[in-house]
Short mmCIF file of C-alpha atoms and ligand atoms in Angstrom, two decimals:
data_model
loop_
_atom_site.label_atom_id
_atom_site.label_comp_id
_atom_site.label_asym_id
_atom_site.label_seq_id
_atom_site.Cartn_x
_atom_site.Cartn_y
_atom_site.Cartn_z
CA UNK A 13 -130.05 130.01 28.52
CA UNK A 14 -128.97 126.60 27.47
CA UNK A 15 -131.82 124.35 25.71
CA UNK A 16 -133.54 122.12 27.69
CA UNK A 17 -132.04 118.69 27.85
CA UNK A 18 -135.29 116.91 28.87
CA UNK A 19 -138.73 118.07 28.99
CA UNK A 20 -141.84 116.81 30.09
CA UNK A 21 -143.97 114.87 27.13
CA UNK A 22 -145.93 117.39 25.26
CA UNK A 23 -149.43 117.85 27.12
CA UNK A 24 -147.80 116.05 30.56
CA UNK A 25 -147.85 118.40 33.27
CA UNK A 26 -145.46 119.29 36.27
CA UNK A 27 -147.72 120.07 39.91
CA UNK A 28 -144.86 122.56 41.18
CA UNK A 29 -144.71 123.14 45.28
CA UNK A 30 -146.92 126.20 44.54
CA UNK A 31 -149.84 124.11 43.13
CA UNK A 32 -149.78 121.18 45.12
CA UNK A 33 -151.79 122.71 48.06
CA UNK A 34 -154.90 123.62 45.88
CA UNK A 35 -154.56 119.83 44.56
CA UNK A 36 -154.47 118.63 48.28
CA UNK A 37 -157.37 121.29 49.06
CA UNK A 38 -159.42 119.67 46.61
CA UNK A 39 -158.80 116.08 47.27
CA UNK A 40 -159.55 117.00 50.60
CA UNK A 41 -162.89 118.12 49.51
CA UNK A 42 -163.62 115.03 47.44
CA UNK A 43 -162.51 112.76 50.40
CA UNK A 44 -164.99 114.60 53.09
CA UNK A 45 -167.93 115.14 50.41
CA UNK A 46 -167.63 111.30 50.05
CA UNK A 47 -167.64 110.85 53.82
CA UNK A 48 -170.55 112.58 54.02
CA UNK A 49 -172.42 110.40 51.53
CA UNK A 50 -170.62 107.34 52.63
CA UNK A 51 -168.96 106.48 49.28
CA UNK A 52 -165.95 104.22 49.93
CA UNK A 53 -162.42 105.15 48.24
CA UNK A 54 -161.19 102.79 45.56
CA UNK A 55 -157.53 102.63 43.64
CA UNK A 56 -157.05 100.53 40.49
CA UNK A 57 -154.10 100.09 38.61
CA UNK A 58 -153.02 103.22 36.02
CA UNK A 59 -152.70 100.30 33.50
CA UNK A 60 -155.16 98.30 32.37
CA UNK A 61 -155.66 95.48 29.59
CA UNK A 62 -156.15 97.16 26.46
CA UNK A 63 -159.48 94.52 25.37
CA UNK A 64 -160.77 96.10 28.74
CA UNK A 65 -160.89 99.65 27.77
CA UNK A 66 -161.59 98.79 24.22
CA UNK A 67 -165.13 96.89 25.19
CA UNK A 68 -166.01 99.26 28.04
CA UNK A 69 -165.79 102.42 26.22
CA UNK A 70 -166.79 101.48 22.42
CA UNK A 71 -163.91 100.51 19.79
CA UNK A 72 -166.02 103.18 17.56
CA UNK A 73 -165.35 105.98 20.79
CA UNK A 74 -162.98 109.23 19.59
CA UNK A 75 -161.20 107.63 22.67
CA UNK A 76 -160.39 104.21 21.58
CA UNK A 77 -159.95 105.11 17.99
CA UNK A 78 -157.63 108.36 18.38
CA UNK A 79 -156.34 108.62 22.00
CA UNK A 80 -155.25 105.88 23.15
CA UNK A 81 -151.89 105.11 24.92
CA UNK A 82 -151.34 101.59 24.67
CA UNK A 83 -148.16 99.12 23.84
CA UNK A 84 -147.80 95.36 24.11
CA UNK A 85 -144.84 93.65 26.24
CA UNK A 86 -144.45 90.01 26.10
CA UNK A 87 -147.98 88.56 25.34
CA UNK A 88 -149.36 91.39 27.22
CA UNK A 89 -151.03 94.39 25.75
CA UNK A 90 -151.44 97.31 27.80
CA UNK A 91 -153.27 100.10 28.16
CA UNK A 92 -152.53 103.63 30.10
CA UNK A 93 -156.58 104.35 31.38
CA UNK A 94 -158.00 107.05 29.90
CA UNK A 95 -160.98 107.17 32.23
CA UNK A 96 -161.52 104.99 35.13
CA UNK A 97 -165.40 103.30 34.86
CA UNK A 98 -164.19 100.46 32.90
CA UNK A 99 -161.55 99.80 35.83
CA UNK A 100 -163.79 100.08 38.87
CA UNK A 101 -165.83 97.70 36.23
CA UNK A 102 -163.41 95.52 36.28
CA UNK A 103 -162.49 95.62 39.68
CA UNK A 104 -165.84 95.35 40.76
CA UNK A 105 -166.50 91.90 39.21
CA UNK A 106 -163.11 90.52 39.74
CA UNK A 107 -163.33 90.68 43.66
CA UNK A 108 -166.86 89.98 43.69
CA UNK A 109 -167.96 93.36 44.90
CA UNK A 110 -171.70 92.43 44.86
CA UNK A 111 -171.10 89.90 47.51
CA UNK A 112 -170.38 92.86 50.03
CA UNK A 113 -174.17 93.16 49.72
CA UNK A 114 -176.25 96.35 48.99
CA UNK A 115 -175.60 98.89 46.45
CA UNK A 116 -171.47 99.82 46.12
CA UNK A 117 -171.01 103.00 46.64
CA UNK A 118 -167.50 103.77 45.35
CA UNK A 119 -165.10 106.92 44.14
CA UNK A 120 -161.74 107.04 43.53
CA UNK A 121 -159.13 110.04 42.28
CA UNK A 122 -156.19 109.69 40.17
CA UNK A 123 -154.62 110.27 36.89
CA UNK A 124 -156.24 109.47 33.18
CA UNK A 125 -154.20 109.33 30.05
CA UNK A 126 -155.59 110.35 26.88
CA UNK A 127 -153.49 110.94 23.54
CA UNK A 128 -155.28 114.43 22.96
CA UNK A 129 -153.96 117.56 21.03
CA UNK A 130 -153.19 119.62 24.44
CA UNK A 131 -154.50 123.06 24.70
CA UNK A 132 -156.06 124.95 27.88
CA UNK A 133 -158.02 122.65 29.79
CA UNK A 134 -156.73 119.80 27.68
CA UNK A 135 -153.69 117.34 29.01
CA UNK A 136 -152.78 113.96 27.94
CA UNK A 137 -151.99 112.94 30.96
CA UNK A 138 -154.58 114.37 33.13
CA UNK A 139 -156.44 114.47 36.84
CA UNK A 140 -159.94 113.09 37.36
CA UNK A 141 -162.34 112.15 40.30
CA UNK A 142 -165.92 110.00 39.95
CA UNK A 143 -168.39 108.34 41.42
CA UNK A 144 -169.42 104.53 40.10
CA UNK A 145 -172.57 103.32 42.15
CA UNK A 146 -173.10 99.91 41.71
CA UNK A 147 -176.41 97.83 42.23
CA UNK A 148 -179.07 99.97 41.70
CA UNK A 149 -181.76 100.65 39.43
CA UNK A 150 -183.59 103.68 41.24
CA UNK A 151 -183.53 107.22 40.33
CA UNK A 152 -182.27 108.03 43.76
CA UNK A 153 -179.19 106.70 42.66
CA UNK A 154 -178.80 108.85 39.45
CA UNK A 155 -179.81 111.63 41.44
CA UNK A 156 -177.25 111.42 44.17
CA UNK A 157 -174.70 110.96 41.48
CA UNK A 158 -175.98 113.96 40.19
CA UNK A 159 -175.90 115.48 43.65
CA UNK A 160 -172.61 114.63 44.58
CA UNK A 161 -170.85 116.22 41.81
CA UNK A 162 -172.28 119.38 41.96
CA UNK A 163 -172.18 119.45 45.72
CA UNK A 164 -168.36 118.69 45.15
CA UNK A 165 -167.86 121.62 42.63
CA UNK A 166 -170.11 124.18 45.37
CA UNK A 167 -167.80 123.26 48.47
CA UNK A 168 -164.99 124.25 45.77
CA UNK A 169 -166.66 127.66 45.14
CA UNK A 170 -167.82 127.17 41.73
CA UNK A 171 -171.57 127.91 41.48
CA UNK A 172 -171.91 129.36 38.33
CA UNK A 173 -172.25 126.12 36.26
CA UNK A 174 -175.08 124.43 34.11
CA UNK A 175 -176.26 120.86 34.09
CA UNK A 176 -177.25 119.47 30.97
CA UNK A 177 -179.42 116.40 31.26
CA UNK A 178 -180.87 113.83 29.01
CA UNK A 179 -182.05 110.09 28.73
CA UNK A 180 -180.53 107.98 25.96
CA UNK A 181 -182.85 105.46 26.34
CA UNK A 182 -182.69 101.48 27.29
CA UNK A 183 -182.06 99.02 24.44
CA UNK A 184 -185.60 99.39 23.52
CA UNK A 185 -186.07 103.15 23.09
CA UNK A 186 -182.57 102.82 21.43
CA UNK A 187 -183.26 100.45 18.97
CA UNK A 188 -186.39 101.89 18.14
CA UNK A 189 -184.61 105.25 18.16
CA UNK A 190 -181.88 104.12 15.76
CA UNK A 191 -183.72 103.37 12.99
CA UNK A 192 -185.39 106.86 12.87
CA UNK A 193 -181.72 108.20 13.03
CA UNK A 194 -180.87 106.09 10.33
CA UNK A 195 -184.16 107.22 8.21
CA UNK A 196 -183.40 110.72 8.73
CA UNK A 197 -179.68 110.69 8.27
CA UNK A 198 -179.11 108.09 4.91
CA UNK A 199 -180.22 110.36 2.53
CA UNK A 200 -177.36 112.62 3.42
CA UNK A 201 -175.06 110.40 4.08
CA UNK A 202 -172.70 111.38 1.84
CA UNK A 203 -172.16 114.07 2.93
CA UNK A 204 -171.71 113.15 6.54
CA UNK A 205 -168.14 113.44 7.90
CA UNK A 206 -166.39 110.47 7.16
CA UNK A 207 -166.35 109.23 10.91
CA UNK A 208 -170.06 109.91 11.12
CA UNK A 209 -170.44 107.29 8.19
CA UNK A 210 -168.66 105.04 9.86
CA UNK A 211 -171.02 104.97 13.01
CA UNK A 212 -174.17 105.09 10.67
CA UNK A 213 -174.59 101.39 10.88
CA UNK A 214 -172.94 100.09 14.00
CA UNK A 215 -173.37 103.49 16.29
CA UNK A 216 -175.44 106.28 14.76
CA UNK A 217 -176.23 107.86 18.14
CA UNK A 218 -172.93 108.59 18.10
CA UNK A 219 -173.12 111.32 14.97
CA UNK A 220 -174.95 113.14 17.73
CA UNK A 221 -171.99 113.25 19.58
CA UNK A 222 -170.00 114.60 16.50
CA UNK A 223 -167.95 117.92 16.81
CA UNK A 224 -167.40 117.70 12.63
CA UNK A 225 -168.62 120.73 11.14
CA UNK A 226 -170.06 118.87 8.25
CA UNK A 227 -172.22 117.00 10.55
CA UNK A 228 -173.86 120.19 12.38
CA UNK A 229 -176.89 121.06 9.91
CA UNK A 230 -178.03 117.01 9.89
CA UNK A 231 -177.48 116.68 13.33
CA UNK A 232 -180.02 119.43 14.04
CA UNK A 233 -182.67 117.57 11.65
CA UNK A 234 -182.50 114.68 13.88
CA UNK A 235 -185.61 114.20 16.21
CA UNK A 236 -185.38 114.07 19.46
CA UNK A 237 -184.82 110.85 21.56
CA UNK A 238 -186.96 111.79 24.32
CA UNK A 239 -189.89 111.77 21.57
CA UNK A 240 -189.19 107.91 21.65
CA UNK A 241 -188.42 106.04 25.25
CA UNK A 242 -190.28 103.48 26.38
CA UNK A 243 -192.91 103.83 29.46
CA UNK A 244 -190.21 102.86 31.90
CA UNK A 245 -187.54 104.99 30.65
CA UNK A 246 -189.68 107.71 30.73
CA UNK A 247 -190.75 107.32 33.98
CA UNK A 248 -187.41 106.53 35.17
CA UNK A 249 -186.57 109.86 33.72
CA UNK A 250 -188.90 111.86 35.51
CA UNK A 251 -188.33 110.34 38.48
CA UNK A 252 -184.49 111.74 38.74
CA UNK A 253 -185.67 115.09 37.55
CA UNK A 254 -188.38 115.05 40.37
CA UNK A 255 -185.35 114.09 42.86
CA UNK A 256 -183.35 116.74 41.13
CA UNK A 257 -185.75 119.46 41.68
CA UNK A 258 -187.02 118.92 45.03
CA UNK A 259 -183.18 119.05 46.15
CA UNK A 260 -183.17 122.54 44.23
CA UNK A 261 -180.75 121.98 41.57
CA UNK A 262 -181.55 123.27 38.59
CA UNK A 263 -181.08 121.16 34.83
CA UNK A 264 -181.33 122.01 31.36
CA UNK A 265 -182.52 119.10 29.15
CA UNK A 266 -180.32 118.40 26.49
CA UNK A 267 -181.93 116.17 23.72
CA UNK A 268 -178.68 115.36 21.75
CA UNK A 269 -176.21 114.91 24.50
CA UNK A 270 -175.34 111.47 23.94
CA UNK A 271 -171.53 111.29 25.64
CA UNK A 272 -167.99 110.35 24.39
CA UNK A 273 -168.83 106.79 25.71
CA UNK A 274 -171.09 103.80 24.14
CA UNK A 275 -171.71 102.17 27.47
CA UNK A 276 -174.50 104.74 28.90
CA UNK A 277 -178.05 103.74 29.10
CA UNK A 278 -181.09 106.07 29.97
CA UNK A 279 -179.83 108.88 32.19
CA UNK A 280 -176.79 111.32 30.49
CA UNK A 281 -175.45 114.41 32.07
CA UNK A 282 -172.59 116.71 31.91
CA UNK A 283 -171.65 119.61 33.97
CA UNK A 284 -170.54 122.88 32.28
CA UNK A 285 -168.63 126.56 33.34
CA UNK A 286 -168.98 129.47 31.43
CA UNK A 287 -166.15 130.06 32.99
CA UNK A 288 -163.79 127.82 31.35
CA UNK A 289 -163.92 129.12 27.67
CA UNK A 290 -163.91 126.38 24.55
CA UNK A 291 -163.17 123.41 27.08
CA UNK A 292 -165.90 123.88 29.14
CA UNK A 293 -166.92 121.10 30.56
CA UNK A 294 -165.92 120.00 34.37
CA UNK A 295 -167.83 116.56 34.33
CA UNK A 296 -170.29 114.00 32.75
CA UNK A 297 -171.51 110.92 33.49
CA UNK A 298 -174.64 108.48 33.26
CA UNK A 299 -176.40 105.60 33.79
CA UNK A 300 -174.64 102.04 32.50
CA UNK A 301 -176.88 99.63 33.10
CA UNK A 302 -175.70 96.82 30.95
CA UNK A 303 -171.63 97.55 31.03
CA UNK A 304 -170.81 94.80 34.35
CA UNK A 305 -172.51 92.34 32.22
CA UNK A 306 -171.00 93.20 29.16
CA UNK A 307 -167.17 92.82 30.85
CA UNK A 308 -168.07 89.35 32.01
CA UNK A 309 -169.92 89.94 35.71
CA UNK A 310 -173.53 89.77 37.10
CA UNK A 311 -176.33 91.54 35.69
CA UNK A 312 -176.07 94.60 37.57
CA UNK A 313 -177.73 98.96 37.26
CA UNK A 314 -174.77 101.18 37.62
CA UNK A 315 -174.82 105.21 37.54
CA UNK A 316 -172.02 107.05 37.84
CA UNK A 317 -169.68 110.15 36.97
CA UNK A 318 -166.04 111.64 36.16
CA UNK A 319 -165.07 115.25 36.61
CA UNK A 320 -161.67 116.56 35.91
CA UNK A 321 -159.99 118.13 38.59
CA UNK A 322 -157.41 120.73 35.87
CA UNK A 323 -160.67 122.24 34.49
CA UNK A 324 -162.31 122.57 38.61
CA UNK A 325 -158.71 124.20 39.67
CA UNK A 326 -159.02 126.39 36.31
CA UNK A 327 -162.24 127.51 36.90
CA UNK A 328 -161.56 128.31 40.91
CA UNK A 329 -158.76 130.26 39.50
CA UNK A 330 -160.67 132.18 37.16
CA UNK A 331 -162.98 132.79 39.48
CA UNK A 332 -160.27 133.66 42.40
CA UNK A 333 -160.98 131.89 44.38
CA UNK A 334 -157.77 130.46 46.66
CA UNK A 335 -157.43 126.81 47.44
CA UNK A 336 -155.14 125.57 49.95
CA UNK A 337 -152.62 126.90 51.88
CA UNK A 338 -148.54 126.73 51.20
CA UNK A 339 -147.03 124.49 54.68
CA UNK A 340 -144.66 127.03 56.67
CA UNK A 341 -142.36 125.50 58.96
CA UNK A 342 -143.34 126.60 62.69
CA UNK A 343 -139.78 126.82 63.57
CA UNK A 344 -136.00 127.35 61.59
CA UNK A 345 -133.18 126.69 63.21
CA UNK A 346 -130.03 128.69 62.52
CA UNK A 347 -126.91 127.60 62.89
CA UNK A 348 -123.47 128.55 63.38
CA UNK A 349 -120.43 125.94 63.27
CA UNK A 350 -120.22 122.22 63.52
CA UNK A 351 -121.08 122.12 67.24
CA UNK A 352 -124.32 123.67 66.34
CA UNK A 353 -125.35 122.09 63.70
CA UNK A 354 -124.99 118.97 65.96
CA UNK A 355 -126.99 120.05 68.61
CA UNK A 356 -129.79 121.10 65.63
CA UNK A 357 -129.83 117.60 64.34
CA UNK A 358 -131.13 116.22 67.58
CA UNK A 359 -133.14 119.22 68.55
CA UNK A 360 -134.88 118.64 65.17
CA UNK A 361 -136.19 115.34 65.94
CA UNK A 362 -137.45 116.19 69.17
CA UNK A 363 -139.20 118.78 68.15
CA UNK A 364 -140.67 116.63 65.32
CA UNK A 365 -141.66 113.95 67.75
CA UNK A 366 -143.85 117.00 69.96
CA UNK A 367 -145.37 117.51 66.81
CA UNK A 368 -143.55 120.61 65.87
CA UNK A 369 -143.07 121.69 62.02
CA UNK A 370 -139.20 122.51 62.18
CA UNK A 371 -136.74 123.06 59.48
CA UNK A 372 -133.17 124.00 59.16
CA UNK A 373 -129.90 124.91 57.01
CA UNK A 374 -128.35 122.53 55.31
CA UNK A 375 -125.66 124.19 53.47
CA UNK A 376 -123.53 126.21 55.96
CA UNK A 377 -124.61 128.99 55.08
CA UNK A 378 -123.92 132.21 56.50
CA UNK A 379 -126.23 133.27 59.71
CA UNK A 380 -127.79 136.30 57.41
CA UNK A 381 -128.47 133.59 54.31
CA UNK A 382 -130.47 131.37 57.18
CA UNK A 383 -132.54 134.29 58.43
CA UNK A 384 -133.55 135.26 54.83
CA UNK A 385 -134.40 131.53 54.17
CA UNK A 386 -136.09 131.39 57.56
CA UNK A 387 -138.64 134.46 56.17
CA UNK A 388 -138.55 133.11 52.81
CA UNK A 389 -140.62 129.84 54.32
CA UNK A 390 -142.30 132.12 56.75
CA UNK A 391 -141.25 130.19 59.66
CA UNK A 392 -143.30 131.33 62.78
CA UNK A 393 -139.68 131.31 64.89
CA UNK A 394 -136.02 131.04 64.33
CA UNK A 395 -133.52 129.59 66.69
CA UNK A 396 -130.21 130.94 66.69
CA UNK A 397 -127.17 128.74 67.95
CA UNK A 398 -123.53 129.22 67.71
CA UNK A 399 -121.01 128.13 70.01
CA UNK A 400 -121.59 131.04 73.20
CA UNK A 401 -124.54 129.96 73.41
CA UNK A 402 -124.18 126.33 73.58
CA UNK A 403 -122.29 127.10 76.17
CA UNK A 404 -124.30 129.15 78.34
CA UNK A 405 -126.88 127.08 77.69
CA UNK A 406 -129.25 130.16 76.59
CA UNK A 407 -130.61 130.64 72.95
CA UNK A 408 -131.88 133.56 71.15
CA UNK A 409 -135.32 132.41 69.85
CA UNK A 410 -137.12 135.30 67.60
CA UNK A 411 -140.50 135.78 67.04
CA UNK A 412 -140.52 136.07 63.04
CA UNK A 413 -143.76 137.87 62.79
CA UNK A 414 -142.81 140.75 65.25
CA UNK A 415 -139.10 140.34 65.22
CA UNK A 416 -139.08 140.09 69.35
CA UNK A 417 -136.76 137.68 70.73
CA UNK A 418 -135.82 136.57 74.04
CA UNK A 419 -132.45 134.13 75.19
CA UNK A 420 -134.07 131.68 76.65
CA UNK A 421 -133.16 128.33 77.91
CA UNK A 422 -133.76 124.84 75.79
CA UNK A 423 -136.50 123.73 78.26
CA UNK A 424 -138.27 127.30 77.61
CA UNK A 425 -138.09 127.09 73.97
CA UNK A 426 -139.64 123.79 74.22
CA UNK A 427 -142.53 124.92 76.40
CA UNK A 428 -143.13 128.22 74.20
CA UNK A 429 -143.09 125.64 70.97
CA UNK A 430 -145.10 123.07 71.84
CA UNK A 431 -147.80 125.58 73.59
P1 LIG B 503 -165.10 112.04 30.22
O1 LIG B 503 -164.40 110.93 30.96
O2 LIG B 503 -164.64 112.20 28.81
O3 LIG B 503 -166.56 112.03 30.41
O4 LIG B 503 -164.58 113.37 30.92
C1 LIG B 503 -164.99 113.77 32.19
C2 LIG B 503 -164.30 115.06 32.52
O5 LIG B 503 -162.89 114.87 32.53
C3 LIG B 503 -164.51 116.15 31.48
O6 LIG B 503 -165.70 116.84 31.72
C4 LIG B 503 -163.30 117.03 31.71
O7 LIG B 503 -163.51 117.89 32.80
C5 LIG B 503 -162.22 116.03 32.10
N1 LIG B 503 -161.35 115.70 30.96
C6 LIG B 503 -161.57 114.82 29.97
N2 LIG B 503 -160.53 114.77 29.12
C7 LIG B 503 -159.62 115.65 29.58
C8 LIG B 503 -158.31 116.07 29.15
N3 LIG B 503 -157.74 115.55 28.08
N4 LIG B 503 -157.67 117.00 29.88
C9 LIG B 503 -158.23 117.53 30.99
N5 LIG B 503 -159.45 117.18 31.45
C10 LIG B 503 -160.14 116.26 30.75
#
């Protein structure tokens, strides 16, 4: 075969006809979970201003510092998202979302661009849907986060999945807790990875985070932060974990899970598969109670999550479980000769305006090619017209599933169609 002239980018995807159903099946279950819990849909722009990302997430983040897609044009420098909090963020201040009143409830679905090395489960350009629930301080609110995402990934099929859960604190705990790290880590900080020394002084939570290999046997010396919230965070705490169990959903509390992302505050979580192998995890999220103030709006409690869609099909598919059907056409016409394919064109769009799925030939080709095409899209019916039987006014119309047909008059075929 000849090479390739143009590909897609290295880690950029193609959603083929095949796949596109399970994508619509699970938008669809997004969009009615949401209903449910009356969040409202929003859509931000796939670029953003590169300062944006850079502030919301952390210019220390693995994100900002290594995956990144971002280019300048004019004065402008622009950035292709690679999540989607910092947006609604952004969104939410700029059109004064807090004046709707109440806690904003929002979610949104779309595509996230990270420069990543791509591997199973792993795209650079890449599918996600979240939650971001503006306005309010109360465990309920972390909890229904909580609730919605795994009620999302349940309607899907998955069950077999494990939610880690932590607190990183409030700027007290965390200050508090940042010097310990720093006492416990600066005798071996030498021999930290040299990203992990970097963080030391501006972000040592963030060694916790580290995947470095060299980083593993200090990270485990670390204490744990729980050992050191304040009162309120630790009641806030067990607050969601008392909402948490008396819906029945089961946690595992994760001491050191501290997220890709600086802006979190107390409550951390992250959903995980067994399923999935070394990519493993279908979503995370948190509390970010200080981020809307931070990008320049009011003081204002947020809790929210991301979970990526790929990794949700991938484990559904792993799991075999089938998403979504492929559309059929309820009806193919076939077509012999001009004069026909005439009389299809406007029989077409009435049958579209009764609501009827209807397809045809397109090519001129021969009446055997249509009827293999017609099974091929497993068309309910197929019409046959040639020139007899435009003029006697009677058409074969065959029953595709038990290969019955009948010559039947126009007005017949439109009654047995649109019954
Ligand atoms: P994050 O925004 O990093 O918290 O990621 C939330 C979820 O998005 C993860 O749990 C993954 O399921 C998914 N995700 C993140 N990065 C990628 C990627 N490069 N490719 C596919 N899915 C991703």
């Amino acid at each position: 075969m000849a090479e390739l002239k143009y590909r897609t980018h290295h880690g950029m995807v193609d959603l083929l006809p095949e796949e596109t159903p399970k994508w619509r099946a699970l938008e669809e279950i997004i969009h009615n979970t949401a209903r449910l819990y009356h969040f409202e849909e929003i859509r931000t722009p796939i670029m953003e201003q590169t300062e944006l990302i850079v502030r919301g997430i952390g210019a220390l983040s693995d994100i900002v510092t290594k995956e990144i897609f971002a280019f300048e044009k004019g004065d402008d420098h622009y950035i292709l998202r690679p999540e989607c909090t910092a947006p609604v963020v952004r969104s939410f201040i700029e059109h004064h979302l807090d004046q709707r009143g109440g806690t904003q409830k929002l979610y949104y679905i779309g595509p996230m661009f990270r420069a990543e090395r791509p591997q199973k489960g792993r795209q650079r350009q890449f599918h996600q849907f979240g939650l971001e629930l503006l306005g309010s301080d109360s465990p309920l609110a972390d909890a229904e986060t909580i609730r919605f995402m795994i009620d999302v990934v349940n309607r899907i099929g998955v069950r077999n999945t494990t939610l880690k859960l932590n607190s990183v604190g409030d700027p007290e705990s965390r200050a508090r807790y940042k010097e310990i790290l720093q006492e416990t880590l600066k005798p071996h900080l030498s021999k930290l990875s040299e990203l992990s020394q970097v963080r030391f002084e501006k972000n040592p939570m963030r060694i916790l985070d580290s995947k470095e290999e060299e980083d593993q046997p200090f990270i485990e010396m670390c204490p744990s932060i729980l050992d050191y919230l304040n009162d309120e965070t630790a009641a806030h705490f067990e607050q969601v974990k008392g909402y948490l169990d008396a819906s029945g959903i089961a946690y595992e509390i994760t001491p050191r899970l501290v997220r890709g992302m600086d802006y979190y505050t107390r409550t951390a979580f992250e959903l995980t598969s067994p399923d999935l192998g070394s990519q493993d995890a279908l979503a995370g999220g948190g509390r970010y109670d200080l981020l809307v103030e931070e990008l320049g709006g009011p003081a204002t409690p947020a809790v929210g999550f991301a979970a990526g869609m790929e990794r949700l099909l991938l484990a559904a598919e792993e799991l075999g479980i089938n998403l979504g059907e492929t559309p059929t056409p309820h009806v193919y016409i076939v077509t012999r000769g001009e004069a026909a394919v005439q009389w299809a064109s406007k029989a077409l769009s009435e049958l579209r305006k009764k609501n009827v799925s209807v397809t045809t030939d397109y090519q001129a080709r021969s009446i055997k090619a249509q009827m293999k095409e017609a099974n091929r899209v497993q068309a309910t019916y197929a019409i046959i017209v040639g020139d007899s039987e435009l003029e006697e006014g009677l058409f074969t119309l065959r029953n595709m599933h038990d290969s019955s047909e009948s010559k039947v008059s126009l007005e017949e075929i439109f009654k047995r169609l649109t019954n």
